[in-house]
Coordinates of C-alpha atoms in Angstrom, one line a residue:
M10 CA 75.2 121.1 139.7
R11 CA 71.4 120.8 139.8
K12 CA 71.6 121.8 143.5
Y13 CA 73.6 124.8 142.9
T14 CA 71.4 126.0 140.1
S15 CA 68.3 125.7 142.1
L16 CA 69.7 127.8 144.8
I17 CA 70.7 130.5 142.4
V18 CA 67.1 130.5 141.0
V19 CA 65.9 131.0 144.7
I20 CA 68.2 134.0 145.1
S21 CA 67.3 135.3 141.8
T22 CA 63.6 135.0 142.6
L23 CA 64.0 136.9 145.9
I24 CA 65.9 139.8 144.1
A25 CA 63.2 139.9 141.3
N26 CA 60.5 140.3 143.9
I27 CA 62.3 143.3 145.6
T28 CA 61.0 146.7 144.5
F29 CA 63.7 149.4 144.6
A30 CA 61.2 151.7 146.4
Q31 CA 61.8 149.2 149.3
I32 CA 65.6 149.8 149.2
K33 CA 66.9 152.7 151.3
P34 CA 68.5 155.5 149.3
A35 CA 72.2 155.7 148.7
A36 CA 72.6 158.5 151.2
T37 CA 73.2 156.0 154.0
P38 CA 74.6 156.6 157.5
V39 CA 78.1 156.2 158.5
L40 CA 79.0 154.1 161.6
P41 CA 81.3 155.8 164.0
E42 CA 85.0 155.4 164.1
I43 CA 86.5 153.0 166.9
K44 CA 90.1 153.3 167.7
P45 CA 91.1 150.2 169.7
K46 CA 93.0 147.3 168.0
K47 CA 90.9 144.5 166.4
E48 CA 91.2 141.2 168.2
V49 CA 91.1 137.6 166.9
V50 CA 89.9 134.8 169.3
Y51 CA 90.9 131.3 168.5
Q52 CA 88.4 128.9 170.4
V53 CA 89.8 125.4 170.9
F54 CA 88.2 122.5 172.5
T55 CA 91.0 121.6 174.9
R56 CA 90.2 117.9 175.2
L57 CA 90.4 117.5 171.4
F58 CA 93.2 119.7 170.3
G59 CA 96.1 117.4 170.9
N60 CA 94.4 114.0 170.4
K61 CA 96.5 112.0 167.8
K62 CA 94.3 108.9 167.8
T63 CA 92.2 108.4 164.7
T64 CA 90.0 105.4 165.8
N65 CA 86.8 107.4 166.2
K66 CA 84.7 104.6 167.7
A67 CA 81.2 105.9 168.6
W68 CA 81.1 106.1 172.5
G69 CA 84.9 105.2 172.5
T70 CA 87.1 105.3 175.7
I71 CA 90.1 107.4 176.2
E72 CA 92.1 104.2 175.5
E73 CA 90.2 103.7 172.3
N74 CA 89.8 107.2 170.9
G75 CA 92.4 109.2 172.8
V76 CA 92.3 112.5 174.5
G77 CA 94.3 115.7 174.4
K78 CA 96.4 117.3 177.1
F79 CA 97.4 120.7 178.3
N80 CA 101.0 119.7 177.4
D81 CA 100.0 119.3 173.8
F82 CA 99.9 123.0 173.4
T83 CA 103.6 123.3 172.9
D84 CA 105.5 126.4 172.0
K85 CA 105.5 125.2 168.3
A86 CA 101.8 124.8 168.5
L87 CA 101.2 128.1 170.1
Q88 CA 103.3 129.8 167.7
E89 CA 101.6 128.4 164.7
I90 CA 98.2 129.4 166.2
K91 CA 99.7 133.0 166.7
K92 CA 100.8 133.1 163.0
L93 CA 97.1 132.9 162.1
G94 CA 96.7 136.3 163.6
V95 CA 95.3 135.2 166.9
T96 CA 95.5 137.4 169.9
Y97 CA 93.3 135.4 172.4
I98 CA 93.0 131.7 172.8
W99 CA 89.7 130.5 174.5
Y100 CA 90.5 127.2 176.1
T101 CA 87.0 125.6 176.1
G102 CA 86.3 122.9 178.6
V103 CA 89.0 123.8 181.4
P104 CA 87.0 123.9 184.6
H105 CA 86.5 120.3 186.1
H106 CA 83.2 119.2 184.8
D107 CA 81.5 115.7 185.0
V108 CA 83.4 112.8 183.2
I109 CA 82.9 109.1 183.2
R110 CA 86.4 108.0 184.2
D111 CA 87.8 106.7 187.6
Y112 CA 89.9 109.3 189.3
T113 CA 89.1 108.3 192.8
K114 CA 92.8 107.8 193.7
Y115 CA 93.1 111.5 193.3
G116 CA 90.2 112.1 195.7
I117 CA 87.7 112.7 193.0
S118 CA 84.3 111.0 193.3
N119 CA 82.9 109.0 190.3
D120 CA 80.3 110.6 188.2
D121 CA 77.0 109.0 187.5
P122 CA 76.3 108.3 183.8
D123 CA 72.5 108.8 184.4
V124 CA 73.3 112.5 184.7
V125 CA 76.2 113.0 182.4
K126 CA 75.9 113.6 178.6
G127 CA 78.3 111.3 176.7
R128 CA 81.4 109.6 178.1
A129 CA 83.6 112.6 178.3
G130 CA 80.9 114.8 179.8
S131 CA 79.5 118.3 179.0
P132 CA 82.1 121.2 179.6
Y133 CA 79.0 123.1 180.8
A134 CA 78.3 120.8 183.7
V135 CA 81.0 122.0 186.1
K136 CA 81.7 119.9 189.1
D137 CA 84.4 121.7 190.8
Y138 CA 85.1 125.4 189.8
Y139 CA 88.4 125.5 191.7
N140 CA 90.1 123.0 189.7
V141 CA 90.4 121.7 186.2
N142 CA 89.3 118.6 184.1
P143 CA 91.7 115.8 185.1
D144 CA 91.4 114.3 181.6
L145 CA 93.6 117.2 180.4
A146 CA 96.5 116.5 182.6
V147 CA 99.5 114.1 182.1
N148 CA 99.5 113.8 186.0
P149 CA 95.9 114.4 187.2
G150 CA 97.3 115.0 190.6
K151 CA 99.1 118.1 189.3
R152 CA 96.5 119.1 186.9
L153 CA 96.2 122.6 188.2
Q154 CA 100.0 123.1 187.9
E155 CA 99.7 121.9 184.4
F156 CA 97.1 124.4 183.6
D157 CA 99.1 127.1 185.2
A158 CA 102.0 126.2 182.9
L159 CA 99.8 126.4 179.9
V160 CA 98.7 129.9 180.8
K161 CA 102.4 131.0 181.2
R162 CA 103.4 129.3 177.9
T163 CA 100.4 131.1 176.1
H164 CA 101.5 134.4 177.5
K165 CA 105.1 133.7 176.6
N166 CA 104.1 133.2 173.1
G167 CA 102.2 136.5 172.8
M168 CA 98.5 135.5 173.3
K169 CA 96.0 136.0 176.1
V170 CA 93.9 133.3 177.8
I171 CA 90.1 133.0 178.0
I172 CA 88.2 130.2 179.9
D173 CA 84.4 129.5 180.5
I174 CA 82.4 130.4 183.4
V175 CA 78.9 129.2 183.5
P176 CA 77.0 131.1 186.2
N177 CA 73.5 130.0 185.1
H178 CA 73.9 126.3 186.0
I179 CA 76.3 123.8 187.5
A180 CA 76.5 119.9 187.5
R181 CA 73.8 118.1 189.4
N182 CA 76.5 116.4 191.5
Y183 CA 78.8 119.5 192.1
H184 CA 81.3 118.8 194.7
S185 CA 84.7 120.6 194.9
V186 CA 87.8 118.8 196.4
S187 CA 89.6 122.0 195.8
N188 CA 87.8 124.7 197.7
P189 CA 90.0 127.5 199.3
R190 CA 89.9 127.7 203.0
G191 CA 86.6 129.0 204.1
V192 CA 84.8 128.3 200.9
K193 CA 81.7 125.9 201.0
D194 CA 80.2 124.1 198.1
F195 CA 77.1 125.5 196.3
G196 CA 74.0 124.3 198.3
A197 CA 76.0 123.4 201.5
T198 CA 73.9 125.8 203.7
D199 CA 70.5 125.9 201.6
D200 CA 67.3 125.5 203.3
T201 CA 65.9 122.6 201.3
S202 CA 62.4 122.8 202.8
V203 CA 61.4 125.7 200.6
V204 CA 61.2 126.3 196.9
Y205 CA 63.0 129.7 197.0
K206 CA 65.1 131.6 199.7
R207 CA 67.2 134.5 198.6
D208 CA 70.5 133.0 199.9
N209 CA 69.8 129.4 198.7
N210 CA 72.0 128.6 195.8
F211 CA 69.4 126.4 194.2
Y212 CA 65.7 126.3 193.8
Y213 CA 63.9 123.1 195.2
L214 CA 60.9 121.0 194.8
P215 CA 60.1 120.0 198.4
G216 CA 58.5 116.6 198.8
K217 CA 59.6 115.5 195.3
A218 CA 62.7 113.3 194.6
F219 CA 64.5 113.8 191.3
E220 CA 63.9 111.3 188.6
V221 CA 66.3 110.5 185.7
P222 CA 64.7 111.5 182.3
T223 CA 63.9 108.6 180.0
F224 CA 63.4 108.8 176.2
N225 CA 62.8 106.2 173.5
G226 CA 65.1 103.6 174.8
Y227 CA 68.0 106.0 175.3
K228 CA 70.6 104.5 177.5
P229 CA 73.6 106.1 179.2
L230 CA 77.0 105.1 177.6
N231 CA 74.9 103.4 174.9
G232 CA 73.9 100.7 177.3
E233 CA 77.4 99.8 178.6
K234 CA 77.3 98.5 182.1
N235 CA 78.7 100.8 184.7
T236 CA 78.9 100.4 188.5
V237 CA 77.4 103.8 189.2
S238 CA 74.5 103.8 186.6
D239 CA 71.3 102.1 187.7
G240 CA 68.6 104.7 186.2
K241 CA 68.5 106.6 189.4
F242 CA 70.3 109.6 190.9
N243 CA 69.9 110.6 194.5
E244 CA 68.5 114.1 194.8
N245 CA 65.9 114.6 197.3
P246 CA 64.3 117.1 197.1
A247 CA 64.7 117.6 193.5
K248 CA 66.2 120.8 192.3
W249 CA 65.2 122.9 189.2
T250 CA 67.0 121.9 186.1
G251 CA 69.6 124.2 184.5
N252 CA 67.4 125.5 181.6
G253 CA 64.7 126.4 184.1
S254 CA 62.5 123.2 184.1
R255 CA 60.6 122.8 187.4
E256 CA 59.8 119.2 186.9
A257 CA 61.2 116.6 189.3
K258 CA 61.7 114.4 186.0
P259 CA 63.0 116.8 183.4
G260 CA 62.8 115.8 179.8
I261 CA 65.6 114.3 177.7
N262 CA 66.0 117.6 175.9
D263 CA 66.3 119.6 179.2
W264 CA 69.7 120.3 180.6
Y265 CA 69.0 117.5 183.1
E266 CA 72.8 117.0 183.9
T267 CA 72.7 120.5 185.5
V268 CA 70.8 122.5 188.2
K269 CA 69.7 126.1 187.9
V270 CA 71.6 128.5 190.1
N271 CA 69.5 130.9 192.2
Y272 CA 70.4 134.7 191.8
G273 CA 67.7 136.2 193.8
I274 CA 65.1 136.0 191.1
K275 CA 61.9 134.8 192.9
P276 CA 59.9 132.1 191.1
D277 CA 57.5 134.7 189.9
G278 CA 60.4 136.5 188.1
S279 CA 60.6 139.4 190.5
K280 CA 64.1 140.7 191.8
D281 CA 65.1 140.1 195.3
F282 CA 68.2 142.3 195.5
P283 CA 69.4 145.8 195.1
E284 CA 68.9 147.4 191.5
L285 CA 71.2 149.7 189.8
P286 CA 70.1 153.3 189.9
E287 CA 68.8 155.1 186.8
G288 CA 71.7 156.4 184.6
F289 CA 74.2 153.6 185.3
D290 CA 74.1 152.5 181.9
K291 CA 76.4 155.6 181.3
K292 CA 78.8 154.8 184.2
D293 CA 82.1 153.1 184.1
Y294 CA 83.2 149.9 185.9
K295 CA 84.7 152.0 188.9
A296 CA 81.3 153.4 189.5
H297 CA 79.6 150.2 189.4
Y298 CA 82.1 148.6 191.7
E299 CA 81.7 151.5 194.3
F300 CA 77.8 151.1 194.1
W301 CA 78.1 147.5 195.2
Q302 CA 80.4 148.0 198.1
G303 CA 78.4 147.2 201.3
K304 CA 75.3 146.0 199.5
D305 CA 73.6 142.8 200.7
V306 CA 73.6 140.5 197.7
P307 CA 72.6 136.8 197.3
S308 CA 75.0 134.1 198.2
S309 CA 75.3 132.8 194.6
W310 CA 76.7 136.2 193.5
K311 CA 79.3 136.1 196.1
K312 CA 80.4 132.4 195.1
F313 CA 80.8 133.3 191.5
H314 CA 82.5 136.6 192.3
D315 CA 85.0 134.7 194.3
I316 CA 85.4 132.0 191.5
A317 CA 86.1 134.6 188.8
L318 CA 88.8 136.4 190.9
Y319 CA 90.2 133.1 191.7
W320 CA 91.0 132.4 188.0
T321 CA 92.0 136.0 187.3
A322 CA 94.6 135.7 190.2
R323 CA 96.0 132.6 188.3
G324 CA 96.5 134.7 185.2
V325 CA 93.4 134.0 183.2
D326 CA 92.9 137.2 180.9
G327 CA 89.2 136.9 180.3
F328 CA 86.0 134.8 180.5
R329 CA 83.4 133.5 178.1
Y330 CA 80.1 133.3 179.9
D331 CA 77.7 130.7 178.8
K332 CA 74.0 131.5 178.8
A333 CA 74.7 135.0 180.3
E334 CA 71.1 136.4 179.8
M335 CA 69.7 133.7 182.0
V336 CA 71.4 135.6 184.8
P337 CA 70.3 139.2 185.7
Y338 CA 72.4 141.9 184.5
E339 CA 72.8 143.3 188.1
F340 CA 74.9 140.3 189.0
W341 CA 77.1 140.8 186.0
S342 CA 77.5 144.5 187.1
Y343 CA 78.6 143.3 190.5
M344 CA 81.0 140.5 189.2
N345 CA 82.5 142.2 186.0
S346 CA 83.2 145.5 187.9
A347 CA 85.2 143.4 190.4
I348 CA 87.1 141.7 187.7
K349 CA 88.0 145.0 186.0
M350 CA 89.1 146.4 189.2
K351 CA 91.8 143.7 189.2
N352 CA 92.5 143.7 185.5
D353 CA 91.0 146.6 183.6
D354 CA 91.9 144.9 180.4
A355 CA 90.0 141.7 181.0
F356 CA 88.3 140.2 178.1
L357 CA 84.6 139.6 179.1
L358 CA 82.5 137.8 176.4
A359 CA 78.8 136.7 176.8
E360 CA 76.5 134.4 174.9
I361 CA 73.4 136.5 174.5
D362 CA 70.6 135.4 172.0
N363 CA 68.0 138.3 172.6
P364 CA 68.9 141.5 170.7
K365 CA 66.5 143.4 172.8
E366 CA 68.9 142.8 175.8
Y367 CA 72.2 143.5 174.0
R368 CA 72.4 147.1 175.4
N369 CA 71.4 145.9 179.0
Y370 CA 74.2 143.4 179.1
L371 CA 76.8 145.7 177.7
N372 CA 75.8 149.0 179.4
L373 CA 74.5 147.7 182.7
G374 CA 76.1 144.2 182.8
L375 CA 79.5 145.6 181.9
M376 CA 80.1 143.0 179.1
D377 CA 82.9 143.8 176.7
Y378 CA 81.7 141.7 173.8
L379 CA 78.4 139.6 173.0
Y380 CA 77.9 136.9 170.4
D381 CA 76.5 138.3 167.1
K382 CA 74.7 135.1 166.6
V383 CA 71.0 135.8 165.8
E384 CA 71.9 138.8 163.5
T385 CA 75.1 138.5 161.4
Y386 CA 75.8 134.9 161.8
D387 CA 72.2 133.6 161.2
H388 CA 72.0 135.9 158.1
L389 CA 75.2 134.8 156.5
K390 CA 74.2 131.3 157.0
A391 CA 70.9 131.9 155.2
V392 CA 72.8 133.6 152.4
I393 CA 75.0 130.7 151.6
Q394 CA 72.1 128.3 151.9
G395 CA 70.3 130.4 149.1
K396 CA 67.5 131.4 151.4
T397 CA 68.1 135.2 151.3
L398 CA 70.2 138.0 149.7
P399 CA 73.2 139.5 151.5
D400 CA 71.7 143.0 151.2
A401 CA 70.2 143.0 154.9
L402 CA 73.7 142.8 156.3
S403 CA 73.7 146.7 155.9
D404 CA 70.6 147.1 158.0
I405 CA 72.0 144.8 160.6
Q406 CA 75.2 147.0 160.8
Y407 CA 73.3 150.2 161.0
S408 CA 70.8 148.9 163.6
M409 CA 73.7 148.2 165.9
A410 CA 75.7 151.3 165.1
D411 CA 76.2 152.2 168.8
I412 CA 77.4 148.7 169.8
E413 CA 78.9 147.1 166.7
H414 CA 82.3 147.1 168.2
H415 CA 81.1 145.0 171.0
M416 CA 79.3 142.3 168.8
L417 CA 81.9 139.5 168.3
H418 CA 81.7 137.8 164.9
F419 CA 82.0 134.1 164.2
L420 CA 81.0 131.4 161.7
D421 CA 82.1 128.4 163.7
N422 CA 82.1 127.3 167.4
H423 CA 81.4 124.4 169.5
D424 CA 77.6 125.0 169.7
E425 CA 77.0 125.4 165.9
Q426 CA 77.2 123.2 162.9
R427 CA 80.6 123.2 161.4
L428 CA 80.9 125.9 158.5
A429 CA 82.2 123.4 156.1
S430 CA 79.5 120.8 156.9
D431 CA 76.7 119.8 154.5
A432 CA 74.3 121.5 157.0
F433 CA 76.0 124.9 156.6
A434 CA 78.1 126.0 153.6
G435 CA 78.8 122.6 152.2
T436 CA 82.4 123.1 151.5
P437 CA 85.1 125.2 153.2
E438 CA 85.6 127.2 150.0
K439 CA 82.0 128.4 150.0
G440 CA 82.6 129.7 153.5
K441 CA 85.4 132.0 152.4
P442 CA 83.3 135.1 151.3
L443 CA 81.1 134.8 154.6
M444 CA 84.5 134.7 156.5
V445 CA 85.7 137.9 154.7
I446 CA 82.4 139.7 155.4
S447 CA 82.3 138.5 159.0
A448 CA 86.0 139.7 159.7
T449 CA 85.8 143.0 158.0
I450 CA 82.3 144.3 158.2
S451 CA 82.7 145.7 161.7
S452 CA 85.4 146.6 164.2
S453 CA 84.4 144.0 166.5
P454 CA 86.6 140.9 167.4
T455 CA 86.7 138.0 165.1
M456 CA 86.4 134.3 166.4
I457 CA 87.2 131.0 164.6
Y458 CA 86.9 127.5 166.0
F459 CA 90.0 125.1 165.8
G460 CA 89.8 123.1 162.6
Q461 CA 87.8 125.8 160.8
E462 CA 90.9 127.0 159.1
V463 CA 91.6 123.6 157.6
G464 CA 88.0 122.8 156.6
E465 CA 86.8 120.6 159.4
T466 CA 83.4 119.1 158.6
G467 CA 82.4 117.3 161.8
K468 CA 81.4 114.2 160.0
E469 CA 82.0 111.8 163.0
D470 CA 79.3 110.0 164.9
A471 CA 81.1 110.3 168.3
G472 CA 78.4 108.6 170.3
F473 CA 76.4 111.2 172.3
G474 CA 77.5 113.9 169.8
K475 CA 76.3 113.5 166.2
P476 CA 77.5 114.7 162.8
T477 CA 77.7 118.3 161.6
R478 CA 79.1 119.3 164.9
T479 CA 82.4 118.2 166.5
S480 CA 81.2 116.5 169.6
I481 CA 81.9 118.2 172.9
Y482 CA 80.5 115.3 174.9
D483 CA 82.8 112.4 173.6
Y484 CA 86.3 111.4 173.2
I485 CA 87.0 111.8 169.5
G486 CA 89.6 112.8 167.0
V487 CA 89.2 115.8 164.7
P488 CA 90.6 114.6 161.2
H489 CA 91.3 117.7 159.3
H490 CA 92.8 119.3 162.4
Q491 CA 94.9 116.1 163.0
R492 CA 96.4 116.3 159.6
W493 CA 97.6 119.8 160.3
M494 CA 98.9 118.5 163.8
N495 CA 100.9 116.0 162.0
G496 CA 101.7 113.8 165.0
G497 CA 102.6 116.7 167.2
K498 CA 104.8 118.6 164.7
F499 CA 102.1 121.2 164.1
D500 CA 103.5 122.0 160.6
G501 CA 100.6 120.9 158.4
G502 CA 102.5 118.2 156.9
K503 CA 99.6 115.9 156.3
L504 CA 97.3 118.6 154.9
S505 CA 96.0 118.3 151.4
P506 CA 97.0 121.1 149.0
S507 CA 93.4 122.6 149.1
E508 CA 93.6 122.5 153.1
K509 CA 97.0 124.2 153.0
E510 CA 95.5 126.9 150.8
L511 CA 92.6 127.3 153.1
R512 CA 94.8 127.8 156.1
D513 CA 96.7 130.2 154.1
F514 CA 93.6 132.2 153.4
Y515 CA 92.7 132.4 157.0
A516 CA 96.2 133.6 158.0
R517 CA 96.2 136.2 155.3
L518 CA 92.7 137.6 156.1
L519 CA 93.1 137.5 160.0
N520 CA 96.5 139.0 160.0
F521 CA 95.2 141.9 157.7
T522 CA 92.3 142.5 160.1
I523 CA 94.6 143.0 163.2
S524 CA 96.9 145.4 161.3
S525 CA 94.3 147.4 159.3
S526 CA 93.4 150.8 160.7
A527 CA 90.4 151.1 158.3
L528 CA 88.7 148.2 159.9
M529 CA 88.7 150.2 163.3
G530 CA 87.2 153.2 161.4
K531 CA 84.1 153.9 159.6
F532 CA 81.8 151.6 157.6
Q533 CA 79.3 152.4 154.9
E534 CA 77.5 150.1 152.4
I535 CA 77.6 150.6 148.8
Q536 CA 75.2 147.7 148.2
T537 CA 72.1 149.7 147.6
V538 CA 73.5 152.0 144.8
N539 CA 75.1 149.0 143.0
R540 CA 71.9 146.8 143.4
S541 CA 69.9 149.6 141.8
E542 CA 72.5 151.0 139.2
T543 CA 75.1 148.5 138.3
T544 CA 74.4 146.2 135.3
D545 CA 74.7 142.4 136.0
Y546 CA 75.2 143.0 139.7
D547 CA 74.5 139.4 140.6
P548 CA 72.4 138.3 143.6
G549 CA 75.3 136.8 145.7
L550 CA 77.4 140.1 145.6
Y551 CA 77.8 142.2 148.6
A552 CA 79.9 145.5 148.8
Y553 CA 80.9 148.1 151.3
V554 CA 83.7 150.6 152.2
R555 CA 85.8 151.0 155.4
W556 CA 88.0 153.9 156.1
D557 CA 89.9 156.0 158.5
D558 CA 92.2 158.9 157.9
S559 CA 95.2 156.9 156.8
E560 CA 93.5 153.8 155.1
K561 CA 90.6 153.3 152.5
L562 CA 89.1 149.9 151.6
I563 CA 86.5 148.9 149.1
I564 CA 85.5 145.4 150.0
I565 CA 83.4 143.2 147.7
A566 CA 82.5 139.5 148.4
N567 CA 80.8 137.0 145.8
C568 CA 78.6 134.6 147.9
S569 CA 77.7 132.7 144.8
W570 CA 79.7 129.5 144.2
V571 CA 79.0 129.2 140.5
T572 CA 78.7 132.7 139.0
T573 CA 81.6 134.8 137.7
S574 CA 80.5 138.5 137.9
H575 CA 81.9 141.2 135.5
I576 CA 80.8 144.6 136.7
D577 CA 81.4 148.3 137.0
L578 CA 81.4 148.8 140.6
V579 CA 79.9 152.1 141.6
I580 CA 81.6 154.2 144.5
P581 CA 78.9 156.8 145.2
N582 CA 79.4 160.6 145.3
D583 CA 79.1 160.8 149.0
I584 CA 82.0 158.5 149.6
I585 CA 84.1 160.2 147.0
S586 CA 83.5 163.5 148.8
K587 CA 84.2 161.9 152.3
W588 CA 87.4 160.5 150.9
N589 CA 88.4 163.9 149.3
L590 CA 89.1 162.2 146.0
K591 CA 89.5 164.5 143.0
D592 CA 88.5 163.5 139.4
G593 CA 91.2 161.1 138.1
N594 CA 92.3 157.6 138.2
Y595 CA 93.4 155.8 141.3
T596 CA 95.1 152.4 141.7
V597 CA 93.6 149.9 143.9
T598 CA 95.1 146.6 145.1
D599 CA 93.5 143.7 146.8
Q600 CA 95.2 143.2 150.2
L601 CA 94.5 139.4 150.5
Y602 CA 96.9 138.3 147.9
K603 CA 98.3 141.4 146.4
K604 CA 97.6 140.1 142.9
E605 CA 94.6 141.8 141.7
T606 CA 94.7 145.5 140.8
T607 CA 92.3 147.6 139.1
I608 CA 91.6 151.3 138.5
L609 CA 89.1 153.5 140.4
K610 CA 88.0 156.2 137.9
V611 CA 86.5 159.2 139.5
S612 CA 84.6 161.4 137.1
D613 CA 82.2 164.4 138.2
G614 CA 82.6 163.3 141.8
K615 CA 81.4 159.7 141.1
G616 CA 83.7 156.7 141.3
M617 CA 83.6 153.4 139.1
M618 CA 86.0 150.4 138.9
K619 CA 85.8 147.3 136.8
V620 CA 85.8 144.1 138.7
K621 CA 85.9 140.6 137.7
I622 CA 85.0 138.3 140.7
K623 CA 85.1 134.5 140.6
P624 CA 82.7 132.4 142.6
S625 CA 83.4 132.4 146.4
E626 CA 86.1 135.1 145.8
S627 CA 86.4 138.3 147.8
F628 CA 88.6 141.5 147.3
L629 CA 89.8 143.9 149.9
F630 CA 90.9 146.7 147.6
K631 CA 93.0 149.4 149.2
L632 CA 93.3 152.7 147.7

């Protein structure tokens, strides 16, 4: 209790130091109405989803810790995922990446632990872009057919498929055994005598051999003997490392298991390819596609273009692009326009961490969606940790008024600390108001990460991967998720009552978001007026309205986990006017649980409604 009290004191101090002259007036802008349907993405780490073993030994093998398969996504499992309100599944870790396991009888070379992170390997060190991870198949010799069957099964169950493409970097030992006729491996025709050449796939350090990084006694596989591991890796000349390191011996915190792909960016940062004409930020994908016809572009562009179309032809509905801003947006225009020509409904999602580049990658790079990580996600995390007030969420929304529909919202993914972990919210219940805000403040898609809906905390020491995140580098079980999986029944049979209630909350919220027309309509905050006028408007409260012609919502979330608030919530005159409400009483009902009803009283063109809101509670009041 002492911990909670101290955090409330921090928030109270923050609000006490705010002068209302600094808060913008109640006459706030209205974000434009967007008509498309709201989408929900379910990210699942494919290797971990169906794993039933609970040993969870650090650095454990498949035999010890187990592994999930494509076939674990049964019709029952997929139907239960769909019932959450999911429209897309992002199967993470599908392309064949480095893995410490002997698959030589399938024609696959062994990977060197000296340049592999963990035992199961990083899904972002792809070794063969024309095949899938053999760990995921019951029969590795037919692994691609098993993936094709999963795509068909997902479609049959009413959802679409997203997989990763990582154009910025590939595995240090990239070698495809599945190249289509006429396709050569990355680097096969490179001139390795020079640092840079436009049509080289990599950057080189002529005269220097690669050296395996070392750090404070770190040993691959925790020191376990392996016939391939000897502290060396044969790469001469050395290549630039995936994160851009130009050292022959990268650091242990560099992406040493990968090499940087060359997109025609010279070592001095200048561009060595055709650039888009002025005004192309206003052009559609067809115009972009036409522009690139007949243009001479770097070899790496063509290789990834062909990879994307290969998977599109196999029925994949979209891609999540890792570290997309490390690749020039002209390349994305070239590749994404080609994808859209094959499937104009393709879902193209990019990881971009620099807000100054958002519009370039959306308008020039033709991305459909970008991560809203450094704005909305980071702010919500700071709020629940008692570091700031929720009020700045309004400014974040308004600052992205022209692109808010394209900024995908999430609170959990494979890169971040688990929402329910001690390093984030502390409990899954404390994450509930954050989830309501994240899912309803904008018209953008919402993403959740498997296990989030049952309170997964990521407490396991998996070996290379450490607690607070579910490891992507190791074979490991995911305990809360496994209780829902219930030995493959996928019925939640082993969940605790609180875990069942949490999953019900997620299902209610996400299903409401995909059916609500107001959430694709307009947004306006009512935080400022209530912060300045409403008695006992506690620090953790955040309120806003969403509406279109057919639906009007008043949303309030309580980010405090100890304070119950009793308030007269103000609905300002301009909202009442925009909603064409006359003086009188209007019943409003919460849409999450349909149990809470109150009266919106409109008098002299101003609205007020009595609200009692408990810790970590939220209401989606519908007029």
